[in-house]
Amino acid sequence: MSDNSLRLVWIYPDLLSTYGDQGNALVVERRARQRGLDVQRLDVRSDQQIPTSGDIYLIGGGEDRPQRLASERLIRDGGLSRAVSNGAIVFSVCAGYQILGHEFINDLGERQQGLGLLDVVSTRGEGERCVGDVLADIDPQLGLPPLTGFENHQGVTHLGKTARPFAKVRFGKGNGVGDGYEGAYNDTVFGTYMHGPVMARNPHIADLLIKLALDVNALPPADDQWYEALRQERIAAATQPA
């Protein structure tokens, strides 16, 4: 990529955009343009080939059958895996998060192969569904403020040795395995259960992805007034007694 351009790829909006997660693409695009970057955004449907030349790839949440279809097509296509091998950044949400792991439980109740881009395995939770506002502290190594989001999932995700927890939950269930962690990441691949959409609540995550793609330590400041008002509203909602 050049110093003033960014190639943003939104993967399978026809299958994985059930909970408004396409808003993440809108926020990343806007945050990049606020810094004077020329953003080339490509929305790739499930009948189209995944380009390998993107800088940032975003994947949203979806229902069980579309999740299975998306996983099958991404494996068959191979483009996303090749892009990651080339250094691309990936941010995934909920069903997309599970797809990036080694396996998950599909709509047929069977173990479904994932892409293996994150060292995680997802299973079907036996307790109550994880639903509600979440507040969590993001891994200090990432240098980001607390995470706020909305979770709605039955699956639970177990982290392997090479996956780092994205955040430590204060309120909410997160990965759902009882260890208090939410999401996972490695150097360039991130996964979370947070909807919201999560970038609207946490614009600094979008900025992190942009910095990683640009290979810079800082970005020029941007107007955070609207985002901060939403953040404070949702943080307050998460901490209020039920």
PDB file of N, CA and C in Angstrom, residues 116-182:
ATOM      1  N   GLY A 116      -8.480 -21.628  10.665  1.00  0.00           N
ATOM      2  CA  GLY A 116      -7.261 -21.835  11.435  1.00  0.00           C
ATOM      3  C   GLY A 116      -6.360 -20.611  11.494  1.00  0.00           C
ATOM      4  N   LEU A 117      -6.905 -19.420  11.306  1.00  0.00           N
ATOM      5  CA  LEU A 117      -6.106 -18.198  11.378  1.00  0.00           C
ATOM      6  C   LEU A 117      -5.962 -17.707  12.812  1.00  0.00           C
ATOM      7  N   LEU A 118      -6.813 -18.205  13.701  1.00  0.00           N
ATOM      8  CA  LEU A 118      -6.696 -17.969  15.133  1.00  0.00           C
ATOM      9  C   LEU A 118      -6.659 -19.325  15.837  1.00  0.00           C
ATOM     10  N   ASP A 119      -5.848 -19.425  16.875  1.00  0.00           N
ATOM     11  CA  ASP A 119      -5.727 -20.677  17.618  1.00  0.00           C
ATOM     12  C   ASP A 119      -6.849 -20.769  18.651  1.00  0.00           C
ATOM     13  N   VAL A 120      -8.078 -20.936  18.148  1.00  0.00           N
ATOM     14  CA  VAL A 120      -9.251 -21.076  19.010  1.00  0.00           C
ATOM     15  C   VAL A 120     -10.152 -22.180  18.462  1.00  0.00           C
ATOM     16  N   VAL A 121     -10.950 -22.752  19.360  1.00  0.00           N
ATOM     17  CA  VAL A 121     -11.960 -23.753  19.005  1.00  0.00           C
ATOM     18  C   VAL A 121     -13.270 -23.341  19.664  1.00  0.00           C
ATOM     19  N   SER A 122     -14.362 -23.345  18.895  1.00  0.00           N
ATOM     20  CA  SER A 122     -15.665 -22.950  19.431  1.00  0.00           C
ATOM     21  C   SER A 122     -16.602 -24.143  19.508  1.00  0.00           C
ATOM     22  N   THR A 123     -17.331 -24.234  20.610  1.00  0.00           N
ATOM     23  CA  THR A 123     -18.302 -25.294  20.823  1.00  0.00           C
ATOM     24  C   THR A 123     -19.648 -24.665  21.158  1.00  0.00           C
ATOM     25  N   ARG A 124     -20.672 -25.502  21.320  1.00  0.00           N
ATOM     26  CA  ARG A 124     -22.001 -25.004  21.658  1.00  0.00           C
ATOM     27  C   ARG A 124     -22.147 -24.959  23.174  1.00  0.00           C
ATOM     28  N   GLY A 125     -22.491 -23.797  23.717  1.00  0.00           N
ATOM     29  CA  GLY A 125     -22.663 -23.664  25.151  1.00  0.00           C
ATOM     30  C   GLY A 125     -23.896 -24.400  25.640  1.00  0.00           C
ATOM     31  N   GLU A 126     -23.817 -24.944  26.849  1.00  0.00           N
ATOM     32  CA  GLU A 126     -24.927 -25.703  27.418  1.00  0.00           C
ATOM     33  C   GLU A 126     -25.776 -24.878  28.374  1.00  0.00           C
ATOM     34  N   GLY A 127     -25.289 -23.725  28.773  1.00  0.00           N
ATOM     35  CA  GLY A 127     -26.036 -22.884  29.699  1.00  0.00           C
ATOM     36  C   GLY A 127     -26.885 -21.857  28.976  1.00  0.00           C
ATOM     37  N   GLU A 128     -27.201 -20.786  29.670  1.00  0.00           N
ATOM     38  CA  GLU A 128     -27.999 -19.725  29.077  1.00  0.00           C
ATOM     39  C   GLU A 128     -27.226 -19.028  27.963  1.00  0.00           C
ATOM     40  N   ARG A 129     -27.968 -18.512  27.007  1.00  0.00           N
ATOM     41  CA  ARG A 129     -27.364 -17.767  25.917  1.00  0.00           C
ATOM     42  C   ARG A 129     -26.701 -16.505  26.469  1.00  0.00           C
ATOM     43  N   CYS A 130     -25.568 -16.139  25.910  1.00  0.00           N
ATOM     44  CA  CYS A 130     -24.851 -14.938  26.339  1.00  0.00           C
ATOM     45  C   CYS A 130     -25.440 -13.735  25.612  1.00  0.00           C
ATOM     46  N   VAL A 131     -26.189 -12.925  26.322  1.00  0.00           N
ATOM     47  CA  VAL A 131     -26.873 -11.779  25.719  1.00  0.00           C
ATOM     48  C   VAL A 131     -26.756 -10.580  26.658  1.00  0.00           C
ATOM     49  N   GLY A 132     -26.398  -9.434  26.104  1.00  0.00           N
ATOM     50  CA  GLY A 132     -26.398  -8.217  26.892  1.00  0.00           C
ATOM     51  C   GLY A 132     -25.170  -7.357  26.674  1.00  0.00           C
ATOM     52  N   ASP A 133     -25.155  -6.208  27.330  1.00  0.00           N
ATOM     53  CA  ASP A 133     -24.022  -5.297  27.222  1.00  0.00           C
ATOM     54  C   ASP A 133     -22.811  -5.862  27.939  1.00  0.00           C
ATOM     55  N   VAL A 134     -21.648  -5.539  27.405  1.00  0.00           N
ATOM     56  CA  VAL A 134     -20.382  -6.020  27.944  1.00  0.00           C
ATOM     57  C   VAL A 134     -19.448  -4.838  28.157  1.00  0.00           C
ATOM     58  N   LEU A 135     -18.682  -4.898  29.225  1.00  0.00           N
ATOM     59  CA  LEU A 135     -17.597  -3.954  29.467  1.00  0.00           C
ATOM     60  C   LEU A 135     -16.362  -4.768  29.811  1.00  0.00           C
ATOM     61  N   ALA A 136     -15.257  -4.497  29.122  1.00  0.00           N
ATOM     62  CA  ALA A 136     -14.052  -5.301  29.311  1.00  0.00           C
ATOM     63  C   ALA A 136     -12.808  -4.441  29.134  1.00  0.00           C
ATOM     64  N   ASP A 137     -11.711  -4.882  29.747  1.00  0.00           N
ATOM     65  CA  ASP A 137     -10.430  -4.193  29.623  1.00  0.00           C
ATOM     66  C   ASP A 137      -9.602  -4.883  28.548  1.00  0.00           C
ATOM     67  N   ILE A 138      -9.276  -4.154  27.495  1.00  0.00           N
ATOM     68  CA  ILE A 138      -8.502  -4.695  26.383  1.00  0.00           C
ATOM     69  C   ILE A 138      -7.075  -4.960  26.838  1.00  0.00           C
ATOM     70  N   ASP A 139      -6.460  -6.001  26.289  1.00  0.00           N
ATOM     71  CA  ASP A 139      -5.081  -6.354  26.595  1.00  0.00           C
ATOM     72  C   ASP A 139      -4.216  -5.085  26.624  1.00  0.00           C
ATOM     73  N   PRO A 140      -3.536  -4.824  27.745  1.00  0.00           N
ATOM     74  CA  PRO A 140      -2.729  -3.601  27.848  1.00  0.00           C
ATOM     75  C   PRO A 140      -1.682  -3.456  26.744  1.00  0.00           C
ATOM     76  N   GLN A 141      -1.223  -4.548  26.172  1.00  0.00           N
ATOM     77  CA  GLN A 141      -0.230  -4.455  25.111  1.00  0.00           C
ATOM     78  C   GLN A 141      -0.753  -3.695  23.892  1.00  0.00           C
ATOM     79  N   LEU A 142      -2.084  -3.640  23.739  1.00  0.00           N
ATOM     80  CA  LEU A 142      -2.667  -2.951  22.591  1.00  0.00           C
ATOM     81  C   LEU A 142      -2.874  -1.466  22.849  1.00  0.00           C
ATOM     82  N   GLY A 143      -2.786  -1.043  24.104  1.00  0.00           N
ATOM     83  CA  GLY A 143      -2.851   0.372  24.427  1.00  0.00           C
ATOM     84  C   GLY A 143      -4.174   1.041  24.120  1.00  0.00           C
ATOM     85  N   LEU A 144      -5.291   0.339  24.349  1.00  0.00           N
ATOM     86  CA  LEU A 144      -6.613   0.864  24.015  1.00  0.00           C
ATOM     87  C   LEU A 144      -7.461   1.045  25.277  1.00  0.00           C
ATOM     88  N   PRO A 145      -8.430   1.967  25.246  1.00  0.00           N
ATOM     89  CA  PRO A 145      -9.338   2.142  26.378  1.00  0.00           C
ATOM     90  C   PRO A 145     -10.285   0.952  26.503  1.00  0.00           C
ATOM     91  N   PRO A 146     -11.077   0.890  27.583  1.00  0.00           N
ATOM     92  CA  PRO A 146     -11.976  -0.243  27.798  1.00  0.00           C
ATOM     93  C   PRO A 146     -12.909  -0.505  26.617  1.00  0.00           C
ATOM     94  N   LEU A 147     -13.233  -1.770  26.437  1.00  0.00           N
ATOM     95  CA  LEU A 147     -14.084  -2.247  25.348  1.00  0.00           C
ATOM     96  C   LEU A 147     -15.537  -2.249  25.791  1.00  0.00           C
ATOM     97  N   THR A 148     -16.411  -1.676  24.978  1.00  0.00           N
ATOM     98  CA  THR A 148     -17.845  -1.765  25.212  1.00  0.00           C
ATOM     99  C   THR A 148     -18.515  -2.384  23.987  1.00  0.00           C
ATOM    100  N   GLY A 149     -19.462  -3.276  24.220  1.00  0.00           N
ATOM    101  CA  GLY A 149     -20.134  -3.930  23.105  1.00  0.00           C
ATOM    102  C   GLY A 149     -21.373  -4.667  23.566  1.00  0.00           C
ATOM    103  N   PHE A 150     -22.023  -5.321  22.623  1.00  0.00           N
ATOM    104  CA  PHE A 150     -23.233  -6.090  22.911  1.00  0.00           C
ATOM    105  C   PHE A 150     -23.013  -7.508  22.403  1.00  0.00           C
ATOM    106  N   GLU A 151     -23.205  -8.504  23.275  1.00  0.00           N
ATOM    107  CA  GLU A 151     -23.018  -9.897  22.879  1.00  0.00           C
ATOM    108  C   GLU A 151     -24.363 -10.603  22.729  1.00  0.00           C
ATOM    109  N   ASN A 152     -24.409 -11.540  21.788  1.00  0.00           N
ATOM    110  CA  ASN A 152     -25.606 -12.354  21.558  1.00  0.00           C
ATOM    111  C   ASN A 152     -25.153 -13.647  20.891  1.00  0.00           C
ATOM    112  N   HIS A 153     -24.788 -14.642  21.710  1.00  0.00           N
ATOM    113  CA  HIS A 153     -24.250 -15.885  21.144  1.00  0.00           C
ATOM    114  C   HIS A 153     -24.485 -17.056  22.089  1.00  0.00           C
ATOM    115  N   GLN A 154     -24.652 -18.237  21.506  1.00  0.00           N
ATOM    116  CA  GLN A 154     -24.771 -19.473  22.266  1.00  0.00           C
ATOM    117  C   GLN A 154     -23.444 -20.209  22.305  1.00  0.00           C
ATOM    118  N   GLY A 155     -22.595 -19.979  21.304  1.00  0.00           N
ATOM    119  CA  GLY A 155     -21.309 -20.649  21.245  1.00  0.00           C
ATOM    120  C   GLY A 155     -20.349 -20.146  22.304  1.00  0.00           C
ATOM    121  N   VAL A 156     -19.393 -20.991  22.665  1.00  0.00           N
ATOM    122  CA  VAL A 156     -18.319 -20.613  23.574  1.00  0.00           C
ATOM    123  C   VAL A 156     -16.999 -20.910  22.870  1.00  0.00           C
ATOM    124  N   THR A 157     -15.990 -20.111  23.153  1.00  0.00           N
ATOM    125  CA  THR A 157     -14.727 -20.212  22.431  1.00  0.00           C
ATOM    126  C   THR A 157     -13.569 -20.417  23.391  1.00  0.00           C
ATOM    127  N   HIS A 158     -12.785 -21.463  23.129  1.00  0.00           N
ATOM    128  CA  HIS A 158     -11.631 -21.833  23.936  1.00  0.00           C
ATOM    129  C   HIS A 158     -10.359 -21.401  23.215  1.00  0.00           C
ATOM    130  N   LEU A 159      -9.469 -20.721  23.929  1.00  0.00           N
ATOM    131  CA  LEU A 159      -8.233 -20.228  23.339  1.00  0.00           C
ATOM    132  C   LEU A 159      -7.115 -21.256  23.454  1.00  0.00           C
ATOM    133  N   GLY A 160      -6.357 -21.403  22.349  1.00  0.00           N
ATOM    134  CA  GLY A 160      -5.178 -22.255  22.357  1.00  0.00           C
ATOM    135  C   GLY A 160      -3.943 -21.488  22.806  1.00  0.00           C
ATOM    136  N   LYS A 161      -2.800 -22.130  22.699  1.00  0.00           N
ATOM    137  CA  LYS A 161      -1.564 -21.573  23.248  1.00  0.00           C
ATOM    138  C   LYS A 161      -1.097 -20.303  22.545  1.00  0.00           C
ATOM    139  N   THR A 162      -1.371 -20.182  21.257  1.00  0.00           N
ATOM    140  CA  THR A 162      -0.833 -19.037  20.509  1.00  0.00           C
ATOM    141  C   THR A 162      -1.830 -17.888  20.373  1.00  0.00           C
ATOM    142  N   ALA A 163      -3.004 -18.026  20.954  1.00  0.00           N
ATOM    143  CA  ALA A 163      -4.011 -16.955  20.909  1.00  0.00           C
ATOM    144  C   ALA A 163      -3.971 -16.162  22.207  1.00  0.00           C
ATOM    145  N   ARG A 164      -3.922 -14.851  22.094  1.00  0.00           N
ATOM    146  CA  ARG A 164      -3.976 -13.982  23.263  1.00  0.00           C
ATOM    147  C   ARG A 164      -5.410 -13.517  23.475  1.00  0.00           C
ATOM    148  N   PRO A 165      -5.887 -13.437  24.724  1.00  0.00           N
ATOM    149  CA  PRO A 165      -7.209 -12.871  24.970  1.00  0.00           C
ATOM    150  C   PRO A 165      -7.245 -11.410  24.530  1.00  0.00           C
ATOM    151  N   PHE A 166      -8.287 -11.029  23.822  1.00  0.00           N
ATOM    152  CA  PHE A 166      -8.421  -9.640  23.378  1.00  0.00           C
ATOM    153  C   PHE A 166      -8.722  -8.725  24.560  1.00  0.00           C
ATOM    154  N   ALA A 167      -9.544  -9.217  25.501  1.00  0.00           N
ATOM    155  CA  ALA A 167      -9.941  -8.374  26.632  1.00  0.00           C
ATOM    156  C   ALA A 167     -10.308  -9.241  27.833  1.00  0.00           C
ATOM    157  N   LYS A 168     -10.306  -8.610  29.012  1.00  0.00           N
ATOM    158  CA  LYS A 168     -10.732  -9.229  30.259  1.00  0.00           C
ATOM    159  C   LYS A 168     -12.044  -8.594  30.690  1.00  0.00           C
ATOM    160  N   VAL A 169     -13.078  -9.415  30.859  1.00  0.00           N
ATOM    161  CA  VAL A 169     -14.438  -8.923  31.074  1.00  0.00           C
ATOM    162  C   VAL A 169     -14.640  -8.406  32.505  1.00  0.00           C
ATOM    163  N   ARG A 170     -15.259  -7.243  32.585  1.00  0.00           N
ATOM    164  CA  ARG A 170     -15.748  -6.735  33.877  1.00  0.00           C
ATOM    165  C   ARG A 170     -17.217  -7.090  34.061  1.00  0.00           C
ATOM    166  N   PHE A 171     -18.011  -6.863  33.005  1.00  0.00           N
ATOM    167  CA  PHE A 171     -19.434  -7.194  33.004  1.00  0.00           C
ATOM    168  C   PHE A 171     -19.736  -7.931  31.707  1.00  0.00           C
ATOM    169  N   GLY A 172     -20.470  -9.048  31.798  1.00  0.00           N
ATOM    170  CA  GLY A 172     -20.802  -9.832  30.623  1.00  0.00           C
ATOM    171  C   GLY A 172     -20.122 -11.186  30.640  1.00  0.00           C
ATOM    172  N   LYS A 173     -20.299 -11.945  29.559  1.00  0.00           N
ATOM    173  CA  LYS A 173     -19.797 -13.323  29.484  1.00  0.00           C
ATOM    174  C   LYS A 173     -18.556 -13.466  28.611  1.00  0.00           C
ATOM    175  N   GLY A 174     -18.435 -12.649  27.553  1.00  0.00           N
ATOM    176  CA  GLY A 174     -17.269 -12.770  26.673  1.00  0.00           C
ATOM    177  C   GLY A 174     -17.243 -14.096  25.939  1.00  0.00           C
ATOM    178  N   ASN A 175     -16.119 -14.800  26.010  1.00  0.00           N
ATOM    179  CA  ASN A 175     -15.985 -16.073  25.294  1.00  0.00           C
ATOM    180  C   ASN A 175     -16.879 -17.174  25.851  1.00  0.00           C
ATOM    181  N   GLY A 176     -17.416 -16.979  27.046  1.00  0.00           N
ATOM    182  CA  GLY A 176     -18.408 -17.902  27.581  1.00  0.00           C
ATOM    183  C   GLY A 176     -17.884 -19.149  28.249  1.00  0.00           C
ATOM    184  N   VAL A 177     -16.557 -19.261  28.442  1.00  0.00           N
ATOM    185  CA  VAL A 177     -16.007 -20.483  29.041  1.00  0.00           C
ATOM    186  C   VAL A 177     -15.747 -20.331  30.534  1.00  0.00           C
ATOM    187  N   GLY A 178     -16.038 -19.145  31.089  1.00  0.00           N
ATOM    188  CA  GLY A 178     -15.916 -18.952  32.521  1.00  0.00           C
ATOM    189  C   GLY A 178     -14.574 -18.431  32.994  1.00  0.00           C
ATOM    190  N   ASP A 179     -13.648 -18.140  32.067  1.00  0.00           N
ATOM    191  CA  ASP A 179     -12.333 -17.637  32.472  1.00  0.00           C
ATOM    192  C   ASP A 179     -12.264 -16.112  32.460  1.00  0.00           C
ATOM    193  N   GLY A 180     -13.370 -15.460  32.077  1.00  0.00           N
ATOM    194  CA  GLY A 180     -13.426 -14.010  32.101  1.00  0.00           C
ATOM    195  C   GLY A 180     -12.832 -13.321  30.900  1.00  0.00           C
ATOM    196  N   TYR A 181     -12.437 -14.079  29.875  1.00  0.00           N
ATOM    197  CA  TYR A 181     -11.825 -13.467  28.698  1.00  0.00           C
ATOM    198  C   TYR A 181     -12.834 -13.241  27.583  1.00  0.00           C
ATOM    199  N   GLU A 182     -12.532 -12.241  26.750  1.00  0.00           N
ATOM    200  CA  GLU A 182     -13.379 -11.918  25.607  1.00  0.00           C
ATOM    201  C   GLU A 182     -12.507 -11.797  24.371  1.00  0.00           C
TER     202      GLU A 182
END
